[in-house]
JSON list of C-alpha atoms in Angstrom, two decimals:
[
{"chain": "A", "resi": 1, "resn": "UNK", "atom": "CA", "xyz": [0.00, 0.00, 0.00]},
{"chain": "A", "resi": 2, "resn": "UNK", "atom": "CA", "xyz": [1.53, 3.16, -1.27]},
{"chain": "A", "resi": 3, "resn": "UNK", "atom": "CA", "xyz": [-0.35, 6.96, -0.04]},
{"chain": "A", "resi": 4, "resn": "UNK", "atom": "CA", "xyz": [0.68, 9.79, -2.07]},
{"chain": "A", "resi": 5, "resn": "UNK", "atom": "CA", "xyz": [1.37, 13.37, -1.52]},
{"chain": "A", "resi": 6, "resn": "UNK", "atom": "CA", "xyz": [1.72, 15.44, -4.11]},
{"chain": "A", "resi": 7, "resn": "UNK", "atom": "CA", "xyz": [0.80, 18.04, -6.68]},
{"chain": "A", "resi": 8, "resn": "UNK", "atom": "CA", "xyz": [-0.68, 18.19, -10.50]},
{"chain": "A", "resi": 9, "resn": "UNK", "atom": "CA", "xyz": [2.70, 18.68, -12.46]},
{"chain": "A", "resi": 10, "resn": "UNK", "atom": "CA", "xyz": [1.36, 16.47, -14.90]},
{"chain": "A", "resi": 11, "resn": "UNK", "atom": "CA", "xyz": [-1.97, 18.76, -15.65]},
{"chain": "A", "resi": 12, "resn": "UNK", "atom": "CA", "xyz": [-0.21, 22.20, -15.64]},
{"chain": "A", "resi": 13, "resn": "UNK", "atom": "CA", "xyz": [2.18, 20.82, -17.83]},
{"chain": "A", "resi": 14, "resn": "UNK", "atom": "CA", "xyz": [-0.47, 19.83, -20.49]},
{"chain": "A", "resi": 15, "resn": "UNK", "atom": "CA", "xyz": [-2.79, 22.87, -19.44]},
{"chain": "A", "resi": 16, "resn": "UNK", "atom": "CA", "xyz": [0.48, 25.04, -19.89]},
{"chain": "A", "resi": 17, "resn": "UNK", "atom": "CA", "xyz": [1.70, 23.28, -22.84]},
{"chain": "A", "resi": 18, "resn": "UNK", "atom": "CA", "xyz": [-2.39, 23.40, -24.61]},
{"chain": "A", "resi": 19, "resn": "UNK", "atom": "CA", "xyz": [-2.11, 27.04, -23.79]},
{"chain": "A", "resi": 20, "resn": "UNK", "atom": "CA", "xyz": [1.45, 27.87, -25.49]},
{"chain": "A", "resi": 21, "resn": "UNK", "atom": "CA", "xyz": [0.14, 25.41, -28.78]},
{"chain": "A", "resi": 22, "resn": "UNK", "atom": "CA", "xyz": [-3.07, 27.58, -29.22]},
{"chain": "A", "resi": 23, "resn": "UNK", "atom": "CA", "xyz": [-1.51, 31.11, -28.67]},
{"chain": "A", "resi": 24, "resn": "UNK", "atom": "CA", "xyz": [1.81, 30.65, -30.76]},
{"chain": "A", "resi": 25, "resn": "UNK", "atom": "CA", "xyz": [2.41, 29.49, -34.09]},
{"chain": "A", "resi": 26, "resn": "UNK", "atom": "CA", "xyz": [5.79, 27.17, -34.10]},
{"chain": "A", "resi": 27, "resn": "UNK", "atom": "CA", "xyz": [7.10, 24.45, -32.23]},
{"chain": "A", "resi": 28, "resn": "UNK", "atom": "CA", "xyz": [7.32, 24.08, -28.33]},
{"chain": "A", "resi": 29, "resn": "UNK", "atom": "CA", "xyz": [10.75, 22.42, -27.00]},
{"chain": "A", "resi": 30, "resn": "UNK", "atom": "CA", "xyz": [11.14, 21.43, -23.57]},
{"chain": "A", "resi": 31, "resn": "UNK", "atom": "CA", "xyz": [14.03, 21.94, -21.38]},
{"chain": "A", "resi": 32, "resn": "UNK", "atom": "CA", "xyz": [13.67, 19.04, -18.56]},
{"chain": "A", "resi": 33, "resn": "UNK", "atom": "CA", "xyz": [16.22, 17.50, -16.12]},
{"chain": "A", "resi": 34, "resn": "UNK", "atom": "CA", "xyz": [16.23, 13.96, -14.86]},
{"chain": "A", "resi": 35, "resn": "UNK", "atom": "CA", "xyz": [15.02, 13.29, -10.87]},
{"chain": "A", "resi": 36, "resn": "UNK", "atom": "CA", "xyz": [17.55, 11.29, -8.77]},
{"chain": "A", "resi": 37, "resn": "UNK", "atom": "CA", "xyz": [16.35, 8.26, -6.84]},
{"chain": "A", "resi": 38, "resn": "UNK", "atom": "CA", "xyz": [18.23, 8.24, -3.49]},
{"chain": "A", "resi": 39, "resn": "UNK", "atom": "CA", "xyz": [18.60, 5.65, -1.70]},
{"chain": "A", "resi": 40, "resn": "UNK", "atom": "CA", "xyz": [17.85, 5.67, 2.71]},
{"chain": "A", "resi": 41, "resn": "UNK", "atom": "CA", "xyz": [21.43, 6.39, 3.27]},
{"chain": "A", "resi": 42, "resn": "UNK", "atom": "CA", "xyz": [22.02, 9.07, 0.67]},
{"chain": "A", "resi": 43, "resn": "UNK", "atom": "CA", "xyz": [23.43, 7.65, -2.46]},
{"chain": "A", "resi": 44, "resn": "UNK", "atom": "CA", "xyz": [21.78, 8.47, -5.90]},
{"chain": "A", "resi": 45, "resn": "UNK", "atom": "CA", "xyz": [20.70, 4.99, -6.90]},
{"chain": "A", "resi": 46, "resn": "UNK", "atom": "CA", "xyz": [19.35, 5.90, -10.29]},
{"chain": "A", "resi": 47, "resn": "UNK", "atom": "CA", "xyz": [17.16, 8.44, -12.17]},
{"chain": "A", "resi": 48, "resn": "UNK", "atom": "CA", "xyz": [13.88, 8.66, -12.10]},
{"chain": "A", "resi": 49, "resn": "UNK", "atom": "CA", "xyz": [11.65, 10.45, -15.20]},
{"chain": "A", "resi": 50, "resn": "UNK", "atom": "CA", "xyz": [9.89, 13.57, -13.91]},
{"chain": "A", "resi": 51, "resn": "UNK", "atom": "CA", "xyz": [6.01, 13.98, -14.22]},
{"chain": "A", "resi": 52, "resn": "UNK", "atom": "CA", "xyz": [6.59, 17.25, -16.57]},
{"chain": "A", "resi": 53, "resn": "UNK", "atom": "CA", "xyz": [8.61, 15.72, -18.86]},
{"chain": "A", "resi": 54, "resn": "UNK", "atom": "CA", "xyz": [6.21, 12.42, -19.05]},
{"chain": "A", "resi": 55, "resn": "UNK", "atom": "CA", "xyz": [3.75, 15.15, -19.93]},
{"chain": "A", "resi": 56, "resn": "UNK", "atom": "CA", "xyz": [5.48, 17.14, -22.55]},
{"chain": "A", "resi": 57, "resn": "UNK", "atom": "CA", "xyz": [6.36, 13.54, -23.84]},
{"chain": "A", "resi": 58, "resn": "UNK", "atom": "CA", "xyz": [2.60, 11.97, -24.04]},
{"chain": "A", "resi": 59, "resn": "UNK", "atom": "CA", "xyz": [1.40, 15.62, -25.14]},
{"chain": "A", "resi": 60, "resn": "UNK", "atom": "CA", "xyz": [3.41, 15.94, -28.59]},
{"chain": "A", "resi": 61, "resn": "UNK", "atom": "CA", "xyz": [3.08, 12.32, -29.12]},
{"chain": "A", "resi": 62, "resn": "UNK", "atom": "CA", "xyz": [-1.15, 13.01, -28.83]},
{"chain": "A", "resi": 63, "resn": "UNK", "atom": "CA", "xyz": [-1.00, 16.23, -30.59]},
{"chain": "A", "resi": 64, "resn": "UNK", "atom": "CA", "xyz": [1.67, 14.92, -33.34]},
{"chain": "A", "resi": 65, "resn": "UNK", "atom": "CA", "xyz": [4.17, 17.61, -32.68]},
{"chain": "A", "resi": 66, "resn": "UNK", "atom": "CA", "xyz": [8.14, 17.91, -32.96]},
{"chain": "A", "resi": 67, "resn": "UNK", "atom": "CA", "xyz": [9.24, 16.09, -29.17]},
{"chain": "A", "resi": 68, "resn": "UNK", "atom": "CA", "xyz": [11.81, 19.22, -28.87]},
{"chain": "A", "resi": 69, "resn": "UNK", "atom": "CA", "xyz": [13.12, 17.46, -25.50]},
{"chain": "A", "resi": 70, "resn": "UNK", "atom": "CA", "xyz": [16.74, 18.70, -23.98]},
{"chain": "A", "resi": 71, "resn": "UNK", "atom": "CA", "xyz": [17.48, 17.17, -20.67]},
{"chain": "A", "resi": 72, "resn": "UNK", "atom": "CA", "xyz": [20.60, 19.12, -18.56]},
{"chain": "A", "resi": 73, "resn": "UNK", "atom": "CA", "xyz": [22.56, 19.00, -15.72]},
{"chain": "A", "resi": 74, "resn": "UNK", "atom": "CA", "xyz": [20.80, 20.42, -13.19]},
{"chain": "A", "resi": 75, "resn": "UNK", "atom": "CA", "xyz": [21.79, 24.17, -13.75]},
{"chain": "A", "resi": 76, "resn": "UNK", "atom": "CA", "xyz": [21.44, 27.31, -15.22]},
{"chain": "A", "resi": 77, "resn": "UNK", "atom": "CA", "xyz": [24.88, 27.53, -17.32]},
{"chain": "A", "resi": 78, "resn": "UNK", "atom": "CA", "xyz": [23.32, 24.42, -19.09]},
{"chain": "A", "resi": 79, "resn": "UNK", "atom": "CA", "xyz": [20.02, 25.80, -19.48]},
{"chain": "A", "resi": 80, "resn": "UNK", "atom": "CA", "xyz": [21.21, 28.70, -21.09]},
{"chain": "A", "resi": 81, "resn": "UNK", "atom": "CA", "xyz": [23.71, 26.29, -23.57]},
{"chain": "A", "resi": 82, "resn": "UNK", "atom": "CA", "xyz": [20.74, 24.28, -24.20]},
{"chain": "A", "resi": 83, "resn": "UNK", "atom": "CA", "xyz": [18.60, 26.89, -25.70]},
{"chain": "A", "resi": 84, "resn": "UNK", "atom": "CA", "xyz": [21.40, 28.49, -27.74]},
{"chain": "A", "resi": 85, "resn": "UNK", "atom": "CA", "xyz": [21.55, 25.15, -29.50]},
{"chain": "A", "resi": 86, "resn": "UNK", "atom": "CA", "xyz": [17.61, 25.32, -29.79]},
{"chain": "A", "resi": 87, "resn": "UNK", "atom": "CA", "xyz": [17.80, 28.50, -31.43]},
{"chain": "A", "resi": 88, "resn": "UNK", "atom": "CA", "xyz": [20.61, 27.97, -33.67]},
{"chain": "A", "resi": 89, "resn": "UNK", "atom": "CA", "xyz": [19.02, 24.82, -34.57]},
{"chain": "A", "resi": 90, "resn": "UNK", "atom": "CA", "xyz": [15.50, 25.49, -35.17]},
{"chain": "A", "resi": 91, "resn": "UNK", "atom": "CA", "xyz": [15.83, 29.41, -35.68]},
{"chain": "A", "resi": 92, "resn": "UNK", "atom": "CA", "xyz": [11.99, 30.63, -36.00]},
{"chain": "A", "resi": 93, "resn": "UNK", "atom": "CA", "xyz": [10.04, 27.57, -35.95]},
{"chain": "A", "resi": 94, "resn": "UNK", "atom": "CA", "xyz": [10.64, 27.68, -32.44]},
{"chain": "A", "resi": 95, "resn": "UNK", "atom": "CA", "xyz": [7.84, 29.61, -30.92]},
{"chain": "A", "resi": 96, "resn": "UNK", "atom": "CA", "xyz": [7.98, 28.87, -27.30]},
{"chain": "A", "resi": 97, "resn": "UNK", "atom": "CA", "xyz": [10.03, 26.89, -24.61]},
{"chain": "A", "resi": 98, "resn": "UNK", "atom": "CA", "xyz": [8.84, 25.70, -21.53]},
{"chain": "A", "resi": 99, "resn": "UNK", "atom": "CA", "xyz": [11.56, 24.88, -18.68]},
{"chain": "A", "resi": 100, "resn": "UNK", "atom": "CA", "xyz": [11.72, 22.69, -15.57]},
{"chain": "A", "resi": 101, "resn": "UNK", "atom": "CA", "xyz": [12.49, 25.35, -13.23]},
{"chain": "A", "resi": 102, "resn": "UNK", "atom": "CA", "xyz": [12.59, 29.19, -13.05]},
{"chain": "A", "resi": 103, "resn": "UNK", "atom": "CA", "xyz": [16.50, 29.05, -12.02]},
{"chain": "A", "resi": 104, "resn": "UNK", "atom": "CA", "xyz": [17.15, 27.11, -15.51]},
{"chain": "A", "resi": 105, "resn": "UNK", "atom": "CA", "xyz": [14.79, 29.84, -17.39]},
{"chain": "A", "resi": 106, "resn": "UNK", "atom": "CA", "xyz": [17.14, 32.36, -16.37]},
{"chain": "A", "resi": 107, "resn": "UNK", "atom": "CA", "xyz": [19.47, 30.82, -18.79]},
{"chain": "A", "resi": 108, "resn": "UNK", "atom": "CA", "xyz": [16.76, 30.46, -21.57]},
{"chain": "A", "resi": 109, "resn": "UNK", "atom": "CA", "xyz": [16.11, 34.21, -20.78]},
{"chain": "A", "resi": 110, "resn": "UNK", "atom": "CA", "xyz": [19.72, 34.88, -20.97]},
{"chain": "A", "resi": 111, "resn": "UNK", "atom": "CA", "xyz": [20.07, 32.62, -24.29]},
{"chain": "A", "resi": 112, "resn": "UNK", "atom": "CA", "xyz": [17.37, 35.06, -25.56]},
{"chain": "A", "resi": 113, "resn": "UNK", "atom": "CA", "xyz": [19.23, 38.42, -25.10]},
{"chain": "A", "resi": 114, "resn": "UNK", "atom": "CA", "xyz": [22.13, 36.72, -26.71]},
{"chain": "A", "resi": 115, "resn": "UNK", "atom": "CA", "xyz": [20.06, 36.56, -30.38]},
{"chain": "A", "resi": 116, "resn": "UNK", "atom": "CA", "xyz": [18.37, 39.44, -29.27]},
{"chain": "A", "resi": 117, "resn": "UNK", "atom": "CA", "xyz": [15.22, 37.94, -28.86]},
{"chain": "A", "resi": 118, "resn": "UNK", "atom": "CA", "xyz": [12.81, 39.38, -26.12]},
{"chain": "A", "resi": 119, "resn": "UNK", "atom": "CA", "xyz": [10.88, 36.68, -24.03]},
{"chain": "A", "resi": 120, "resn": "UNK", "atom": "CA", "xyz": [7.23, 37.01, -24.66]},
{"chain": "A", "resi": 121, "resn": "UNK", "atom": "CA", "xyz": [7.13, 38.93, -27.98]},
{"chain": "A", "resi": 122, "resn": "UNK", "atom": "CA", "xyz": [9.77, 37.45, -30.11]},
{"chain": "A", "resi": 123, "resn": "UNK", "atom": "CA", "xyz": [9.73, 33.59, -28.48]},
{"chain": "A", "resi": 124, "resn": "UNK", "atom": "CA", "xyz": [7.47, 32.24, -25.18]},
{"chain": "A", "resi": 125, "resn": "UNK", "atom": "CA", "xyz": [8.96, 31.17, -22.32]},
{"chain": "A", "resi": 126, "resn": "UNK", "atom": "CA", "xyz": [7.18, 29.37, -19.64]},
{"chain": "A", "resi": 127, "resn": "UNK", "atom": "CA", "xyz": [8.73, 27.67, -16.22]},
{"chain": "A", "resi": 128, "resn": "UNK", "atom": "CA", "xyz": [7.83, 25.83, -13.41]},
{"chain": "A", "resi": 129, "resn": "UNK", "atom": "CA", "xyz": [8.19, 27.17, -9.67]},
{"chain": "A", "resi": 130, "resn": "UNK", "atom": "CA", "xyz": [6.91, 30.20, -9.19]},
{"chain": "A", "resi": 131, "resn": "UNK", "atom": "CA", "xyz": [10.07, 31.92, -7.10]},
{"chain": "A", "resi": 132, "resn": "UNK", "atom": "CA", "xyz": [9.55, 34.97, -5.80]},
{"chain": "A", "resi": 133, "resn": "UNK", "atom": "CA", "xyz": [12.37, 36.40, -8.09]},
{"chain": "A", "resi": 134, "resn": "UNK", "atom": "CA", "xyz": [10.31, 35.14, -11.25]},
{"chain": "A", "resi": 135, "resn": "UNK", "atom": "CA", "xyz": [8.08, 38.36, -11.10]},
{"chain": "A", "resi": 136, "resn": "UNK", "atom": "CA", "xyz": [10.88, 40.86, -10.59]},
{"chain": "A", "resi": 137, "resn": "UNK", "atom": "CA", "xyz": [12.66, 39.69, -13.70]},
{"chain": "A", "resi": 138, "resn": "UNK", "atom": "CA", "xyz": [12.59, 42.05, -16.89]},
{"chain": "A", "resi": 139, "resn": "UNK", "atom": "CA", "xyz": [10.20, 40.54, -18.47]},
{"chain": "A", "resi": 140, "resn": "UNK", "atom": "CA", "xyz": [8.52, 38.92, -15.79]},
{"chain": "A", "resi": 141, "resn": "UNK", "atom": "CA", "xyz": [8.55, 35.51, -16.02]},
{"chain": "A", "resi": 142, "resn": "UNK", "atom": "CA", "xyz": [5.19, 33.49, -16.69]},
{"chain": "A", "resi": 143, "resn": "UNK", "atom": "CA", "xyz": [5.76, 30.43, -13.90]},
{"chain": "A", "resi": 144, "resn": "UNK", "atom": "CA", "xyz": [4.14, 27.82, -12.69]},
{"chain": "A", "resi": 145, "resn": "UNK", "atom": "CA", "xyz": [3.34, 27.80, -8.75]},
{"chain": "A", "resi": 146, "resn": "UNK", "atom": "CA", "xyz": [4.29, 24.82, -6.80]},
{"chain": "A", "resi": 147, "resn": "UNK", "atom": "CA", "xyz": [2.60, 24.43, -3.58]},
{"chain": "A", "resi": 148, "resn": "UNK", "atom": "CA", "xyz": [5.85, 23.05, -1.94]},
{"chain": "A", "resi": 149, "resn": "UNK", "atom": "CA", "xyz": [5.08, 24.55, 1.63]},
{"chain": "A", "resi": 150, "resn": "UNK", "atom": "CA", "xyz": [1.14, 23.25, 1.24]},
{"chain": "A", "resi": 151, "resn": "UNK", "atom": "CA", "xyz": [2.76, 19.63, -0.09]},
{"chain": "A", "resi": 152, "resn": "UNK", "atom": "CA", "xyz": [5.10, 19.41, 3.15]},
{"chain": "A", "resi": 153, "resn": "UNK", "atom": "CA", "xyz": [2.22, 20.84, 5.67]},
{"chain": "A", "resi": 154, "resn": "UNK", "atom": "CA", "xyz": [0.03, 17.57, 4.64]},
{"chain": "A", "resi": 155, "resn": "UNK", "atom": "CA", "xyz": [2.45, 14.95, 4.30]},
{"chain": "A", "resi": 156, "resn": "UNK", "atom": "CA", "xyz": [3.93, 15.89, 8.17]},
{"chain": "A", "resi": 157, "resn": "UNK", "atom": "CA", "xyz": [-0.29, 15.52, 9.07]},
{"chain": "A", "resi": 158, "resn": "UNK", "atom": "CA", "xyz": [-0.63, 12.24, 6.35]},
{"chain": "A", "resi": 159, "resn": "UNK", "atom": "CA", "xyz": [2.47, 10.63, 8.81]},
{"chain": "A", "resi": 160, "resn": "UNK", "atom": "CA", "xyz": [1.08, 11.69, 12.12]},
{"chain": "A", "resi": 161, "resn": "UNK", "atom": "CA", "xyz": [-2.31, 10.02, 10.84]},
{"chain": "A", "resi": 162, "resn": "UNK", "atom": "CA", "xyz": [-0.75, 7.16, 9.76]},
{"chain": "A", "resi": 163, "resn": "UNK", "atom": "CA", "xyz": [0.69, 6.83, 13.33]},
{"chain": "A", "resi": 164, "resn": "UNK", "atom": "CA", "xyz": [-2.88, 6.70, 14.94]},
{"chain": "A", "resi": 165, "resn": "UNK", "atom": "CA", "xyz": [-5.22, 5.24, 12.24]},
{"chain": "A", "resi": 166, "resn": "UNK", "atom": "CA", "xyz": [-5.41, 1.60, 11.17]},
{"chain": "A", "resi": 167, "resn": "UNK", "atom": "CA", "xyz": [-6.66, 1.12, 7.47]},
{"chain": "A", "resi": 168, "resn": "UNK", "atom": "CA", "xyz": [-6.62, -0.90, 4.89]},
{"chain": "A", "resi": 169, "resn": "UNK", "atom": "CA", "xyz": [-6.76, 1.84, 1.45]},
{"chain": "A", "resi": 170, "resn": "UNK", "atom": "CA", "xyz": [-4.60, 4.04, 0.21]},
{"chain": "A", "resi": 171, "resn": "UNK", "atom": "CA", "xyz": [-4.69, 7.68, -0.23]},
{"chain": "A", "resi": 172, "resn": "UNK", "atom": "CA", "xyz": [-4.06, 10.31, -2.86]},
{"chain": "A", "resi": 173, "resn": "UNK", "atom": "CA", "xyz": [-3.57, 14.31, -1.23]},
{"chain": "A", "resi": 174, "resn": "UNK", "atom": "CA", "xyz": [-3.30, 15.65, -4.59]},
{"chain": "A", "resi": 175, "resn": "UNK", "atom": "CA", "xyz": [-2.76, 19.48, -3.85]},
{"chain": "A", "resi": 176, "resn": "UNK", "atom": "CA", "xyz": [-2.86, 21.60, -7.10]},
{"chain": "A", "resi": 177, "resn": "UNK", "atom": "CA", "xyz": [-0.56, 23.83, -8.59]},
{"chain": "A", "resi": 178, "resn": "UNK", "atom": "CA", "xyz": [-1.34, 27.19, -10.37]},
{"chain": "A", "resi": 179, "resn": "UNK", "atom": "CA", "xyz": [-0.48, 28.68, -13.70]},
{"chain": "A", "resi": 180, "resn": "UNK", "atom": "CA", "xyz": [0.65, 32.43, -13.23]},
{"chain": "A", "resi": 181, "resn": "UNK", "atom": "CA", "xyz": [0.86, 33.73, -16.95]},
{"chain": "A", "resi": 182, "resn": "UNK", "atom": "CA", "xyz": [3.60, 36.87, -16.93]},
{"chain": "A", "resi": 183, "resn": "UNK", "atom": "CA", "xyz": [5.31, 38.76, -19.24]},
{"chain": "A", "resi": 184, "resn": "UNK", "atom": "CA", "xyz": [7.24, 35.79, -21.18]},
{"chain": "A", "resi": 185, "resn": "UNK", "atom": "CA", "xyz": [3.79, 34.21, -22.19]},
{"chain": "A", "resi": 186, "resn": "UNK", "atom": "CA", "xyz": [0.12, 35.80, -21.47]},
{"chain": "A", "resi": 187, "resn": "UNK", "atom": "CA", "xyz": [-2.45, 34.74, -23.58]},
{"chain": "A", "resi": 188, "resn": "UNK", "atom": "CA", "xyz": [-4.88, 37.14, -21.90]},
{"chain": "A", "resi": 189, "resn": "UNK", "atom": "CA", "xyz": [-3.14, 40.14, -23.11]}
]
């Protein structure tokens, strides 16, 4: 019996991902990075695919679209490397890029300036987090909120219930994430 904790990566990836597809005209690519399984002592056993990606994945197949997929070291020098290569290689058939985390958009962003493209008019850029720096940045970034405070509130009361209550079915505390469009993509604008 397995409970689960967690949040709707996979829906706000397809949400975000239906979203970029109907309000821009070229190809999405996807910058992901691999999770690592760790073992109970600390020791990266192996990788494990992350929900977004699966997404992004299962979305292009079902929407027969270009699987633009780049997966990096977990950082924003590759991000920004990445999505260089993405532009160079696809030039403007590339109409939007969404990116595992806000920290690695910061590359794309920076990627951007490079070819002197500006996020949000010249190629979307969405991300996943929500960090409080994503709003400052010029342009804002459009990011998408992960309720990682909310996620470890219920799985320290999911434990302590788990402590006191015998039962015999599992349980899914699915807490959702939110879509806050910015700058870098806004199809309400």
């Amino acid at each position: 019996m397995v409970d689960i904790v967690d949040t709707n990566l996979s829906e706000l990836t397809t949400d975000a991902l239906d979203q970029l597809n109907t309000h821009t005209k070229g190809d999405i690519a996807f910058i992901g990075c691999a999770r690592n399984q760790v073992a109970l002592d600390g020791r990266i056993v192996g990788k494990v695919p992350d929900a977004r990606t699966k997404a992004y994945k299962k979305w292009t197949s079902l929407h027969q679209k270009p699987e633009i997929y780049k997966e990096i070291q977990p950082d924003t020098g590759s991000a920004m490397a990445v999505a260089e290569g993405l532009i160079s290689e696809y030039g403007q058939r590339l109409s939007a890029i969404l990116v595992w985390s806000d920290p690695f958009a910061i590359g794309v962003m920076r990627a951007l300036s490079k070819y002197h493209l500006l996020p949000g008019k010249d190629l979307a850029v969405m991300s996943f987090d929500d960090l409080e720096f994503s709003s400052f940045l010029t342009p804002s970034l459009s990011s998408i909120w992960i309720p990682k405070t909310e996620l470890g509130f219920q799985a320290i009361l999911h434990a302590k219930s788990l402590t006191s209550l015998k039962r015999n079915w599992t349980v899914r505390n699915i807490i959702p994430g939110k879509i806050k469009y910015r700058e870098t993509f806004n199809p309400y604008k």
